[in-house]
Short mmCIF file of C-alpha atoms in Angstrom, two decimals:
data_model
loop_
_atom_site.label_atom_id
_atom_site.label_comp_id
_atom_site.label_asym_id
_atom_site.label_seq_id
_atom_site.Cartn_x
_atom_site.Cartn_y
_atom_site.Cartn_z
CA UNK A 296 -53.04 -69.42 -49.52
CA UNK A 297 -50.03 -69.01 -47.66
CA UNK A 298 -47.69 -66.26 -48.96
CA UNK A 299 -44.05 -67.41 -49.29
CA UNK A 300 -43.22 -65.02 -46.80
CA UNK A 301 -44.89 -67.13 -44.32
CA UNK A 302 -42.12 -69.81 -44.43
CA UNK A 303 -39.57 -67.04 -45.56
CA UNK A 304 -39.87 -64.27 -42.58
CA UNK A 305 -36.79 -62.06 -43.96
CA UNK A 306 -38.65 -61.95 -47.15
CA UNK A 307 -41.62 -59.65 -45.72
CA UNK A 308 -39.74 -56.14 -45.37
CA UNK A 309 -38.52 -56.03 -49.05
CA UNK A 310 -41.73 -58.10 -51.08
CA UNK A 311 -44.64 -57.93 -48.61
CA UNK A 312 -47.48 -54.68 -50.29
CA UNK A 313 -49.43 -52.40 -48.31
CA UNK A 314 -52.62 -54.97 -47.74
CA UNK A 315 -50.03 -57.12 -46.19
CA UNK A 316 -48.40 -55.02 -43.90
CA UNK A 317 -51.85 -53.79 -42.80
CA UNK A 318 -52.59 -57.32 -42.01
CA UNK A 319 -49.88 -57.82 -40.28
CA UNK A 320 -49.91 -54.09 -37.63
CA UNK A 321 -53.77 -55.79 -37.69
CA UNK A 322 -52.51 -59.12 -35.79
CA UNK A 323 -49.74 -57.04 -33.58
CA UNK A 324 -52.47 -55.32 -32.86
CA UNK A 325 -54.30 -57.55 -31.65
CA UNK A 326 -52.14 -59.49 -29.50
CA UNK A 327 -50.49 -56.39 -27.16
CA UNK A 328 -54.07 -55.51 -26.64
CA UNK A 329 -54.18 -59.33 -24.57
CA UNK A 330 -52.41 -58.48 -20.67
CA UNK A 331 -48.70 -59.66 -20.60
CA UNK A 332 -47.59 -59.04 -24.75
CA UNK A 333 -45.42 -56.86 -25.98
CA UNK A 334 -43.99 -56.83 -29.37
CA UNK A 335 -41.04 -55.01 -30.49
CA UNK A 336 -39.80 -53.06 -34.34
CA UNK A 337 -39.97 -55.19 -36.75
CA UNK A 338 -41.89 -58.64 -35.28
CA UNK A 339 -43.27 -61.08 -38.34
CA UNK A 340 -45.80 -63.04 -37.01
CA UNK A 341 -46.97 -66.01 -39.96
CA UNK A 342 -50.57 -65.40 -40.43
CA UNK A 343 -50.91 -68.97 -40.35
CA UNK A 344 -49.07 -69.37 -36.80
CA UNK A 345 -51.26 -70.91 -33.71
CA UNK A 346 -50.10 -68.27 -30.80
CA UNK A 347 -52.44 -69.00 -27.97
CA UNK A 348 -49.95 -67.60 -25.44
CA UNK A 349 -51.18 -66.42 -21.71
CA UNK A 350 -47.97 -63.98 -21.34
CA UNK A 351 -45.79 -63.03 -24.93
CA UNK A 352 -42.09 -60.85 -25.46
CA UNK A 353 -40.78 -61.01 -28.48
CA UNK A 354 -37.45 -58.87 -29.08
CA UNK A 355 -36.96 -56.36 -32.08
CA UNK A 356 -36.49 -58.27 -35.54
CA UNK A 357 -38.08 -62.16 -34.11
CA UNK A 358 -39.97 -63.49 -36.71
CA UNK A 359 -42.42 -66.65 -35.83
CA UNK A 360 -43.14 -68.95 -39.37
CA UNK A 361 -46.01 -70.61 -40.71
CA UNK A 362 -47.71 -73.27 -38.79
CA UNK A 363 -45.25 -72.72 -35.47
CA UNK A 364 -47.90 -73.38 -32.32
CA UNK A 365 -47.05 -70.78 -29.14
CA UNK A 366 -48.63 -72.29 -25.82
CA UNK A 367 -47.96 -71.22 -22.01
CA UNK A 368 -44.98 -68.25 -21.05
CA UNK A 369 -43.17 -67.05 -23.34
CA UNK A 370 -40.03 -64.48 -23.88
CA UNK A 371 -37.72 -64.16 -26.76
CA UNK A 372 -35.61 -61.06 -27.37
CA UNK A 373 -34.35 -59.58 -30.34
CA UNK A 374 -33.43 -61.45 -34.12
CA UNK A 375 -34.72 -64.40 -32.56
CA UNK A 376 -36.10 -66.75 -35.44
CA UNK A 377 -39.51 -69.59 -34.71
CA UNK A 378 -39.50 -71.54 -38.18
CA UNK A 379 -41.86 -73.26 -39.97
CA UNK A 380 -43.73 -76.11 -37.91
CA UNK A 381 -42.06 -75.65 -34.36
CA UNK A 382 -43.32 -75.82 -31.50
CA UNK A 383 -42.95 -74.56 -28.29
CA UNK A 384 -45.38 -74.45 -25.27
CA UNK A 385 -45.12 -73.73 -21.51
CA UNK A 386 -42.81 -71.16 -19.92
CA UNK A 387 -39.47 -70.52 -22.25
CA UNK A 388 -37.37 -68.02 -22.12
CA UNK A 389 -35.04 -67.28 -24.75
CA UNK A 390 -31.95 -64.30 -25.25
CA UNK A 391 -30.97 -62.53 -28.41
CA UNK A 392 -29.95 -64.09 -31.47
CA UNK A 393 -31.51 -67.83 -30.82
CA UNK A 394 -31.98 -69.55 -34.36
CA UNK A 395 -34.41 -71.93 -34.32
CA UNK A 396 -35.02 -75.11 -37.19
CA UNK A 397 -38.31 -76.01 -38.07
CA UNK A 398 -40.40 -79.61 -36.54
CA UNK A 399 -38.73 -78.28 -33.83
CA UNK A 400 -40.47 -78.98 -30.24
CA UNK A 401 -39.39 -76.74 -26.54
CA UNK A 402 -42.06 -78.42 -23.76
CA UNK A 403 -41.14 -76.44 -21.02
CA UNK A 404 -43.62 -78.41 -19.05
CA UNK A 405 -45.14 -81.75 -18.47
CA UNK A 406 -47.46 -84.77 -17.76
CA UNK A 407 -46.90 -85.93 -13.42
CA UNK A 408 -46.82 -89.71 -13.11
CA UNK A 409 -47.37 -89.69 -9.34
CA UNK A 410 -50.67 -91.36 -8.70
CA UNK A 411 -50.34 -94.82 -10.59
CA UNK A 412 -54.45 -95.30 -9.90
CA UNK A 413 -54.52 -92.19 -12.52
CA UNK A 414 -55.17 -91.54 -15.73
CA UNK A 415 -51.82 -89.32 -16.91
CA UNK A 416 -54.21 -87.32 -18.76
CA UNK A 417 -56.02 -86.52 -14.92
CA UNK A 418 -52.83 -85.97 -13.31
CA UNK A 419 -51.65 -82.08 -13.03
CA UNK A 420 -49.28 -80.57 -15.39
CA UNK A 421 -46.03 -79.73 -13.97
CA UNK A 422 -43.44 -76.55 -15.27
CA UNK A 423 -39.74 -76.11 -14.10
CA UNK A 424 -39.16 -73.89 -17.12
CA UNK A 425 -36.73 -73.68 -19.74
CA UNK A 426 -34.37 -71.12 -20.46
CA UNK A 427 -31.76 -70.78 -23.42
CA UNK A 428 -29.45 -68.11 -23.91
CA UNK A 429 -28.16 -65.90 -26.12
CA UNK A 430 -26.48 -66.93 -29.54
CA UNK A 431 -27.88 -69.54 -29.58
CA UNK A 432 -28.59 -72.33 -32.90
CA UNK A 433 -31.12 -75.35 -32.28
CA UNK A 434 -31.52 -77.15 -35.16
CA UNK A 435 -35.00 -78.69 -37.26
CA UNK A 436 -36.95 -81.28 -35.10
CA UNK A 437 -34.81 -81.27 -31.96
CA UNK A 438 -36.66 -82.03 -29.06
CA UNK A 439 -36.02 -80.20 -25.66
CA UNK A 440 -37.65 -81.27 -22.55
CA UNK A 441 -38.85 -78.90 -18.98
CA UNK A 442 -35.92 -78.27 -17.06
CA UNK A 443 -33.31 -77.47 -19.09
CA UNK A 444 -30.53 -74.11 -19.05
CA UNK A 445 -28.74 -73.73 -22.24
CA UNK A 446 -25.51 -71.88 -22.24
CA UNK A 447 -25.09 -68.46 -24.36
CA UNK A 448 -23.24 -69.77 -27.93
CA UNK A 449 -24.70 -73.51 -27.19
CA UNK A 450 -25.74 -75.24 -31.20
CA UNK A 451 -28.37 -78.59 -30.45
CA UNK A 452 -27.84 -80.60 -33.31
CA UNK A 453 -30.97 -82.16 -35.40
CA UNK A 454 -32.24 -84.64 -34.46
CA UNK A 455 -31.14 -84.06 -30.75
CA UNK A 456 -33.70 -84.60 -27.38
CA UNK A 457 -32.68 -82.62 -25.30
CA UNK A 458 -33.07 -83.58 -21.91
CA UNK A 459 -30.01 -81.97 -19.32
CA UNK A 460 -28.85 -78.81 -19.22
CA UNK A 461 -26.35 -78.05 -21.84
CA UNK A 462 -23.11 -75.52 -20.89
CA UNK A 463 -22.39 -72.00 -22.95
CA UNK A 464 -20.51 -73.39 -26.15
CA UNK A 465 -21.42 -76.92 -26.42
CA UNK A 466 -22.34 -78.17 -29.55
CA UNK A 467 -24.84 -81.23 -28.37
CA UNK A 468 -26.82 -83.80 -30.45
CA UNK A 469 -28.32 -87.15 -30.38
CA UNK A 470 -30.68 -88.66 -28.11
CA UNK A 471 -30.55 -88.12 -24.76
CA UNK A 472 -28.24 -85.54 -26.51
CA UNK A 473 -24.72 -85.84 -25.67
CA UNK A 474 -21.60 -83.10 -26.06
CA UNK A 475 -19.74 -83.45 -29.27
CA UNK A 476 -17.29 -81.23 -29.50
CA UNK A 477 -17.11 -77.47 -28.12
CA UNK A 478 -18.57 -74.38 -30.70
CA UNK A 479 -16.58 -72.34 -28.08
CA UNK A 480 -14.10 -74.07 -25.74
CA UNK A 481 -14.38 -73.00 -22.12
CA UNK A 482 -12.17 -69.96 -20.94
CA UNK A 483 -10.86 -70.77 -17.00
CA UNK A 484 -8.18 -68.52 -15.09
CA UNK A 485 -8.72 -65.62 -12.51
CA UNK A 486 -11.05 -63.88 -13.86
CA UNK A 487 -13.89 -66.73 -14.81
CA UNK A 488 -16.25 -67.87 -12.20
CA UNK A 489 -14.61 -71.29 -11.38
CA UNK A 490 -11.01 -69.92 -11.20
CA UNK A 491 -12.36 -67.65 -9.11
CA UNK A 492 -14.65 -70.69 -7.33
CA UNK A 493 -11.34 -72.21 -7.12
CA UNK A 494 -9.21 -70.29 -5.26
CA UNK A 495 -12.06 -69.10 -2.17
CA UNK A 496 -12.16 -73.24 -2.08
CA UNK A 497 -8.68 -73.35 -1.71
CA UNK A 498 -8.19 -70.47 0.41
CA UNK A 499 -11.39 -71.53 2.52
CA UNK A 500 -8.73 -75.00 3.06
CA UNK A 501 -6.14 -73.77 4.00
CA UNK A 502 -6.78 -71.43 6.40
CA UNK A 503 -9.26 -74.25 7.91
CA UNK A 504 -6.14 -77.03 7.95
CA UNK A 505 -5.19 -76.11 11.35
CA UNK A 506 -8.88 -76.92 12.25
CA UNK A 507 -9.37 -80.18 10.39
CA UNK A 508 -6.27 -81.82 11.78
CA UNK A 509 -7.14 -80.73 15.54
CA UNK A 510 -10.13 -82.66 14.81
CA UNK A 511 -8.79 -86.22 13.75
CA UNK A 512 -6.22 -85.65 16.48
CA UNK A 513 -6.12 -88.40 19.81
CA UNK A 514 -4.32 -86.16 22.52
CA UNK A 515 -4.79 -89.83 24.77
CA UNK A 516 -2.83 -91.63 22.02
CA UNK A 517 -0.45 -89.08 20.56
CA UNK A 518 -1.62 -89.95 17.29
CA UNK A 519 -4.22 -89.15 14.82
CA UNK A 520 -7.47 -90.85 14.31
CA UNK A 521 -10.07 -89.80 10.60
CA UNK A 522 -12.55 -88.62 12.36
CA UNK A 523 -13.52 -88.06 16.30
CA UNK A 524 -14.62 -90.81 18.24
CA UNK A 525 -12.47 -93.61 15.70
CA UNK A 526 -9.62 -95.53 16.91
CA UNK A 527 -6.38 -94.70 15.50
CA UNK A 528 -5.05 -96.30 11.57
CA UNK A 529 -1.67 -95.78 9.35
CA UNK A 530 -3.36 -93.96 7.18
CA UNK A 531 -4.86 -91.42 8.97
CA UNK A 532 -1.04 -90.72 9.83
CA UNK A 533 0.35 -90.76 6.59
CA UNK A 534 -3.46 -89.06 5.59
CA UNK A 535 -2.53 -85.92 8.29
CA UNK A 536 0.57 -85.19 6.81
CA UNK A 537 -0.18 -85.58 2.78
CA UNK A 538 -3.21 -82.33 4.26
CA UNK A 539 -1.00 -80.75 6.29
CA UNK A 540 1.56 -80.39 3.23
CA UNK A 541 -0.87 -80.17 0.71
CA UNK A 542 -2.31 -76.90 2.82
CA UNK A 543 -0.05 -76.22 4.80
CA UNK A 544 3.23 -77.03 2.94
CA UNK A 545 4.91 -78.72 6.91
CA UNK A 546 4.42 -81.81 8.74
CA UNK A 547 1.52 -81.85 10.94
CA UNK A 548 1.74 -79.76 13.99
CA UNK A 549 1.04 -81.88 16.88
CA UNK A 550 3.95 -83.82 16.40
CA UNK A 551 7.44 -82.72 15.57
CA UNK A 552 8.62 -83.66 11.45
CA UNK A 553 11.17 -86.38 13.34
CA UNK A 554 8.72 -87.60 15.88
CA UNK A 555 7.36 -89.02 13.03
CA UNK A 556 9.30 -89.92 10.39
CA UNK A 557 10.92 -92.27 13.48
CA UNK A 558 6.96 -93.95 14.33
CA UNK A 559 6.31 -94.31 10.79
CA UNK A 560 9.64 -96.11 9.93
CA UNK A 561 9.14 -97.77 13.17
CA UNK A 562 6.33 -99.45 12.04
CA UNK A 563 8.01 -101.56 9.54
CA UNK A 564 8.44 -104.80 10.17
CA UNK A 565 12.36 -105.99 9.23
CA UNK A 566 11.84 -108.67 8.10
CA UNK A 567 8.66 -107.90 4.83
CA UNK A 568 9.34 -104.72 4.66
CA UNK A 569 5.21 -104.62 4.64
CA UNK A 570 3.65 -101.79 7.74
CA UNK A 571 0.46 -103.91 9.56
CA UNK A 572 -2.46 -102.35 10.66
CA UNK A 573 -2.71 -100.74 14.43
CA UNK A 574 -4.19 -103.03 17.27
CA UNK A 575 -6.18 -101.00 20.26
CA UNK A 576 -3.11 -99.97 21.22
CA UNK A 577 -1.67 -98.12 18.58
CA UNK A 578 1.27 -100.70 18.20
CA UNK A 579 1.01 -102.27 14.23
CA UNK A 580 0.44 -105.46 14.45
CA UNK A 581 2.92 -108.43 12.56
CA UNK A 582 1.21 -108.10 8.77
CA UNK A 583 -0.16 -111.26 7.33
CA UNK A 584 1.40 -110.98 4.39
CA UNK A 585 1.57 -109.87 1.02
CA UNK A 586 -2.34 -110.56 0.89
CA UNK A 587 -2.51 -108.70 3.59
CA UNK A 588 -5.03 -105.67 1.95
CA UNK A 589 -4.04 -103.03 4.66
CA UNK A 590 -0.56 -104.15 4.45
CA UNK A 591 -0.69 -103.24 0.64
CA UNK A 592 -1.52 -100.46 0.97
CA UNK A 593 0.50 -98.67 4.01
CA UNK A 594 3.12 -99.09 1.11
CA UNK A 595 1.82 -96.20 -0.78
CA UNK A 596 0.92 -94.43 2.19
CA UNK A 597 3.39 -94.95 4.54
CA UNK A 598 5.79 -94.32 1.66
CA UNK A 599 4.69 -91.54 0.27
CA UNK A 600 4.58 -90.03 3.23
CA UNK A 601 8.36 -90.36 5.04
CA UNK A 602 8.49 -88.67 1.20
CA UNK A 603 6.96 -85.96 1.99
CA UNK A 604 8.81 -85.66 5.16
CA UNK A 605 11.70 -86.04 3.15
CA UNK A 606 12.07 -89.33 4.64
CA UNK A 607 11.63 -93.08 2.96
CA UNK A 608 11.94 -96.36 4.51
CA UNK A 609 14.49 -98.26 7.37
CA UNK A 610 14.27 -101.64 5.68
CA UNK A 611 14.06 -103.30 2.16
CA UNK A 612 10.85 -103.94 0.45
CA UNK A 613 11.00 -107.65 0.34
CA UNK A 614 7.74 -108.72 -2.09
CA UNK A 615 9.58 -107.05 -4.64
CA UNK A 616 13.32 -107.86 -3.67
CA UNK A 617 13.11 -110.70 -3.02
CA UNK A 618 10.84 -111.97 -5.82
CA UNK A 619 11.76 -113.69 -9.31
CA UNK A 620 9.84 -112.77 -12.76
CA UNK A 621 7.88 -116.31 -12.74
CA UNK A 622 6.97 -115.82 -9.01
CA UNK A 623 5.38 -112.12 -9.49
CA UNK A 624 4.19 -113.08 -13.18
CA UNK A 625 2.16 -116.29 -11.27
CA UNK A 626 0.80 -112.96 -8.02
CA UNK A 627 -0.50 -110.90 -11.53
CA UNK A 628 -2.30 -114.01 -12.96
CA UNK A 629 -3.15 -115.22 -9.43
CA UNK A 630 -5.23 -111.96 -8.54
CA UNK A 631 -9.04 -112.14 -9.49
CA UNK A 632 -9.26 -110.17 -12.78
CA UNK A 633 -12.49 -111.59 -12.92
CA UNK A 634 -15.10 -109.85 -11.13
CA UNK A 635 -12.53 -108.08 -8.46
CA UNK A 636 -10.89 -106.31 -10.58
CA UNK A 637 -10.02 -103.50 -7.96
CA UNK A 638 -8.91 -105.61 -5.62
CA UNK A 639 -7.00 -106.40 -7.74
CA UNK A 640 -4.93 -103.95 -8.60
CA UNK A 641 -5.25 -102.83 -5.67
CA UNK A 642 -2.58 -105.61 -4.78
CA UNK A 643 -1.16 -104.22 -8.86
CA UNK A 644 -0.57 -100.69 -7.44
CA UNK A 645 1.79 -102.11 -4.28
CA UNK A 646 4.01 -103.83 -6.57
CA UNK A 647 4.61 -101.40 -8.76
CA UNK A 648 4.91 -98.62 -5.30
CA UNK A 649 7.23 -101.39 -3.67
CA UNK A 650 9.55 -100.81 -6.90
CA UNK A 651 9.80 -97.68 -6.89
CA UNK A 652 10.23 -96.79 -3.26
CA UNK A 653 13.10 -99.92 -4.15
CA UNK A 654 14.51 -97.70 -6.97
CA UNK A 655 14.65 -95.02 -4.23
CA UNK A 656 16.88 -96.83 -1.80
CA UNK A 657 18.76 -98.02 -4.19
CA UNK A 658 17.85 -102.01 -3.43
CA UNK A 659 19.08 -104.34 -6.11
CA UNK A 660 15.63 -105.84 -7.53
CA UNK A 661 16.60 -109.04 -8.91
CA UNK A 662 17.02 -109.21 -13.31
CA UNK A 663 13.52 -109.07 -15.25
CA UNK A 664 10.99 -108.79 -12.39
CA UNK A 665 10.98 -104.62 -13.60
CA UNK A 666 10.16 -106.20 -16.81
CA UNK A 667 7.99 -109.16 -15.76
CA UNK A 668 5.66 -106.28 -14.12
CA UNK A 669 5.30 -103.97 -17.04
CA UNK A 670 4.92 -106.77 -19.15
CA UNK A 671 1.89 -108.85 -18.01
CA UNK A 672 0.43 -105.71 -17.91
CA UNK A 673 0.39 -105.14 -21.15
CA UNK A 674 0.37 -108.38 -22.70
CA UNK A 675 -3.26 -108.21 -20.52
CA UNK A 676 -4.63 -105.56 -21.32
CA UNK A 677 -8.13 -105.51 -22.92
CA UNK A 678 -7.80 -103.55 -25.94
CA UNK A 679 -11.30 -102.98 -26.27
CA UNK A 680 -11.89 -101.42 -22.70
CA UNK A 681 -7.77 -100.00 -22.39
CA UNK A 682 -8.50 -102.21 -18.53
CA UNK A 683 -7.88 -105.46 -16.80
CA UNK A 684 -10.40 -107.28 -16.07
CA UNK A 685 -13.66 -107.93 -17.01
CA UNK A 686 -16.89 -106.67 -16.26
CA UNK A 687 -19.48 -107.66 -13.92
CA UNK A 688 -22.91 -108.63 -13.99
CA UNK A 689 -24.19 -106.14 -11.39
CA UNK A 690 -21.97 -103.73 -11.63
CA UNK A 691 -20.86 -102.17 -15.25
CA UNK A 692 -18.47 -100.93 -15.36
CA UNK A 693 -17.63 -100.35 -11.56
CA UNK A 694 -14.20 -102.68 -11.14
CA UNK A 695 -12.43 -102.80 -14.43
CA UNK A 696 -12.72 -98.68 -14.06
CA UNK A 697 -11.68 -98.70 -10.38
CA UNK A 698 -9.00 -101.82 -10.67
CA UNK A 699 -7.65 -99.72 -13.43
CA UNK A 700 -7.05 -96.49 -11.44
CA UNK A 701 -5.12 -98.76 -8.82
CA UNK A 702 -2.89 -100.71 -11.56
CA UNK A 703 -1.82 -97.82 -14.28
CA UNK A 704 -1.45 -95.43 -10.46
CA UNK A 705 1.74 -97.71 -9.18
CA UNK A 706 2.97 -98.40 -12.91
CA UNK A 707 2.58 -96.07 -15.82
CA UNK A 708 1.49 -93.49 -14.04
CA UNK A 709 4.24 -93.55 -10.73
CA UNK A 710 6.96 -94.45 -13.73
CA UNK A 711 5.12 -91.85 -16.57
CA UNK A 712 5.10 -94.64 -19.30
CA UNK A 713 2.33 -94.43 -21.82
CA UNK A 714 -0.59 -95.25 -21.85
CA UNK A 715 -1.63 -98.32 -24.41
CA UNK A 716 -4.70 -97.83 -25.21
CA UNK A 717 -5.64 -93.82 -23.39
CA UNK A 718 -8.93 -93.88 -26.51
CA UNK A 719 -10.28 -96.89 -24.96
CA UNK A 720 -9.49 -96.09 -21.72
CA UNK A 721 -11.53 -92.50 -22.10
CA UNK A 722 -14.52 -94.62 -23.45
CA UNK A 723 -15.06 -97.26 -20.47
CA UNK A 724 -14.65 -93.91 -18.31
CA UNK A 725 -17.02 -92.07 -20.17
CA UNK A 726 -19.52 -94.83 -20.10
CA UNK A 727 -18.53 -95.57 -16.48
CA UNK A 728 -19.50 -92.28 -15.85
CA UNK A 729 -22.90 -91.78 -17.20
CA UNK A 730 -23.84 -94.71 -14.51
CA UNK A 731 -26.23 -93.20 -11.72
CA UNK A 732 -26.22 -95.74 -8.96
CA UNK A 733 -22.70 -94.44 -8.55
CA UNK A 734 -22.97 -90.84 -10.31
CA UNK A 735 -25.67 -89.34 -9.60
CA UNK A 736 -25.85 -86.78 -7.05
CA UNK A 737 -26.46 -89.22 -4.15
CA UNK A 738 -24.05 -91.25 -4.52
CA UNK A 739 -21.09 -90.03 -5.26
CA UNK A 740 -17.68 -90.98 -3.12
CA UNK A 741 -14.15 -90.60 -3.37
CA UNK A 742 -13.36 -93.52 -4.80
CA UNK A 743 -15.21 -93.80 -7.67
CA UNK A 744 -14.96 -90.07 -8.95
CA UNK A 745 -11.30 -90.27 -8.07
CA UNK A 746 -10.77 -93.60 -10.13
CA UNK A 747 -12.50 -90.93 -13.02
CA UNK A 748 -11.10 -87.98 -12.51
CA UNK A 749 -7.04 -90.25 -12.36
CA UNK A 750 -7.54 -92.03 -15.84
CA UNK A 751 -9.15 -88.92 -17.69
CA UNK A 752 -6.38 -87.16 -16.88
CA UNK A 753 -3.81 -89.42 -17.57
CA UNK A 754 -5.32 -90.56 -21.41
CA UNK A 755 -6.40 -86.82 -21.96
CA UNK A 756 -2.62 -86.03 -24.67
CA UNK A 757 -4.22 -87.34 -27.28
CA UNK A 758 -7.41 -84.60 -26.96
CA UNK A 759 -9.42 -88.00 -27.54
CA UNK A 760 -13.62 -86.59 -26.72
CA UNK A 761 -11.64 -83.80 -24.51
CA UNK A 762 -15.48 -81.69 -24.49
CA UNK A 763 -17.19 -84.91 -23.28
CA UNK A 764 -14.01 -85.42 -20.54
CA UNK A 765 -14.93 -81.16 -19.32
CA UNK A 766 -18.81 -81.67 -18.81
CA UNK A 767 -18.12 -84.57 -17.49
CA UNK A 768 -14.81 -82.40 -15.10
CA UNK A 769 -17.10 -80.22 -14.47
CA UNK A 770 -19.87 -81.79 -13.46
CA UNK A 771 -17.83 -83.77 -10.70
CA UNK A 772 -16.31 -80.67 -9.85
CA UNK A 773 -19.04 -78.45 -9.08
CA UNK A 774 -20.27 -80.96 -6.15
CA UNK A 775 -16.91 -81.89 -5.02
CA UNK A 776 -16.67 -77.67 -4.25
CA UNK A 777 -19.05 -77.13 -2.70
CA UNK A 778 -19.22 -80.77 -0.09
CA UNK A 779 -16.48 -79.05 2.03
CA UNK A 780 -17.45 -79.07 5.61
CA UNK A 781 -16.21 -76.14 7.81
CA UNK A 782 -13.56 -76.56 9.86
CA UNK A 783 -13.64 -80.62 9.57
CA UNK A 784 -13.14 -80.86 5.82
CA UNK A 785 -14.25 -83.89 3.62
CA UNK A 786 -16.98 -86.62 4.48
CA UNK A 787 -15.29 -89.52 2.10
CA UNK A 788 -18.87 -89.49 0.27
CA UNK A 789 -20.89 -86.35 -1.32
CA UNK A 790 -24.45 -85.88 -1.22
CA UNK A 791 -25.55 -88.48 1.05
CA UNK A 792 -28.68 -87.76 2.29
CA UNK A 793 -28.15 -89.57 5.64
CA UNK A 794 -25.51 -87.23 6.90
CA UNK A 795 -25.22 -89.23 9.85
CA UNK A 796 -23.48 -92.05 8.17
CA UNK A 797 -19.80 -93.30 8.59
CA UNK A 798 -18.74 -92.55 5.14
CA UNK A 799 -20.34 -89.13 5.20
CA UNK A 800 -18.54 -87.96 7.82
CA UNK A 801 -16.16 -85.26 7.60
CA UNK A 802 -12.18 -86.47 8.21
CA UNK A 803 -8.98 -87.09 6.69
CA UNK A 804 -8.87 -89.55 4.31
CA UNK A 805 -12.08 -87.64 2.73
CA UNK A 806 -10.05 -84.63 2.90
CA UNK A 807 -7.15 -85.77 1.46
CA UNK A 808 -8.61 -87.84 -1.15
CA UNK A 809 -11.47 -84.83 -2.63
CA UNK A 810 -8.71 -82.52 -2.69
CA UNK A 811 -6.71 -83.79 -5.40
CA UNK A 812 -9.63 -84.65 -6.86
CA UNK A 813 -11.08 -81.42 -7.20
CA UNK A 814 -7.30 -80.46 -8.53
CA UNK A 815 -7.59 -83.42 -11.12
CA UNK A 816 -10.79 -82.42 -12.57
CA UNK A 817 -9.96 -78.71 -12.42
CA UNK A 818 -6.55 -79.14 -14.53
CA UNK A 819 -9.04 -80.84 -16.84
CA UNK A 820 -10.14 -77.77 -17.39
CA UNK A 821 -7.34 -76.01 -17.58
CA UNK A 822 -7.93 -74.16 -14.01
CA UNK A 823 -6.07 -75.53 -11.85
CA UNK A 824 -3.39 -72.97 -10.61
CA UNK A 825 -5.94 -71.40 -9.57
CA UNK A 826 -6.07 -73.34 -6.22
CA UNK A 827 -2.71 -72.98 -5.21
CA UNK A 828 -1.88 -76.23 -4.79
CA UNK A 829 -0.40 -79.83 -6.41
CA UNK A 830 -1.01 -82.91 -5.14
CA UNK A 831 2.77 -84.54 -3.97
CA UNK A 832 1.59 -87.76 -1.44
CA UNK A 833 -0.13 -91.24 -2.89
CA UNK A 834 -2.65 -89.57 -5.34
CA UNK A 835 -0.48 -87.11 -7.22
CA UNK A 836 -0.46 -86.15 -11.28
CA UNK A 837 2.66 -86.15 -11.61
CA UNK A 838 4.83 -88.63 -11.97
CA UNK A 839 7.39 -90.03 -8.74
CA UNK A 840 10.71 -88.56 -8.32
#
């Protein structure tokens, strides 16, 4: 019959008699006699614990309770507890002060399933191992799977199924385990690894900004292209202005500032106020109208490039100065919010930005137009998602999240107006960020990551689900910081296996967007000050001046 200290090992030192102490010493001697087995001072191992290990290290004052099952290569620090009926197998390394509740399974190995014609029991095992930091509390009935790292001072709540790494200081729970809150919130600053990494990234980008711009300069045409071999575009001229502003604090060195201003202002069509796409000769085409996607985006890109250069549009933006509340409402009603929310948000962004530039120019905006714009957005926003439009069947909530970024950027963000349902925005965006079709390491692109980072940043003030937001931000920031290409900047896509893929090629668009994304993600972690820059263009994080 087991002694009660088999289930309460802390009682052994005060209640065990000489015979019990002698039996425990014999158990220690038997284990120490095995190769690669070491036990520290005052270790206790219950007689009913099954210890069938290939290698074992138990630090001083560590205990193993009744019914525990230990196999493989196990290393525990000091003052750890393996409570009753816990299973620890495979390769597992734990630090000091790790407390493991009863009936928990920590499995540092797995079956392979690569051959569908071979039964699982005949296929080889694989081991990545599990690493657990110091001062970690693992509740009862927890399952930790192979390949997981658990950071210092983390807590795994009872019943959690842990399939992914757990950050230091995090409290996780559920199946699969997700962040609940922080036991110890992340600390950022110049002394932190994150702060040092951000500072190094920004220094590298600033040092190489001249090379990035020179690489995209088409000297024969006197214009910027997105990347070498591409045709010049309006957006490339504007992206060059933004990259130079954020990294150099000046206009691009290839052309005097006044010439850039004159060119951008001269490209505006005075009849509509829009800027069309460039033809093969580098001359802007006549914009097809407001429903021209290029012309709609140029309201943003040209307007902000001119703003950074200390100038502005030469002619009124007649899409808002010559409309009525009724016509504007009808236009918004006609956008494809069902199934095409990104496309609809694209034009809503242009409307809001046209209102902004018209204010700045001092142009007369017809009575009720601004009220109609914001009123439509407030009336049509979903109280369940915090967004506009409806999710599609094929791509989850991708369309509404991307459409929300565009529509909210040109309205609530640009004019510093509070969001109507910020907590629902967070819920929807965090749900989207779990979709591995768009957020696995090989599928990230600047559009999708920006359209997650900015809404989370915009809705952050309430503190709602802040711990989960920090985990997403940290994960995405890690990919972004590692994606800079020396002398060339960022590609639009990060981690794409085919490095020859066009959207993985470094260029001005990817560089401008990822610089802004890095700032937003760093700011969500309280560390943006380490970058030494704040974007001031299209993807600026603060109200437009």
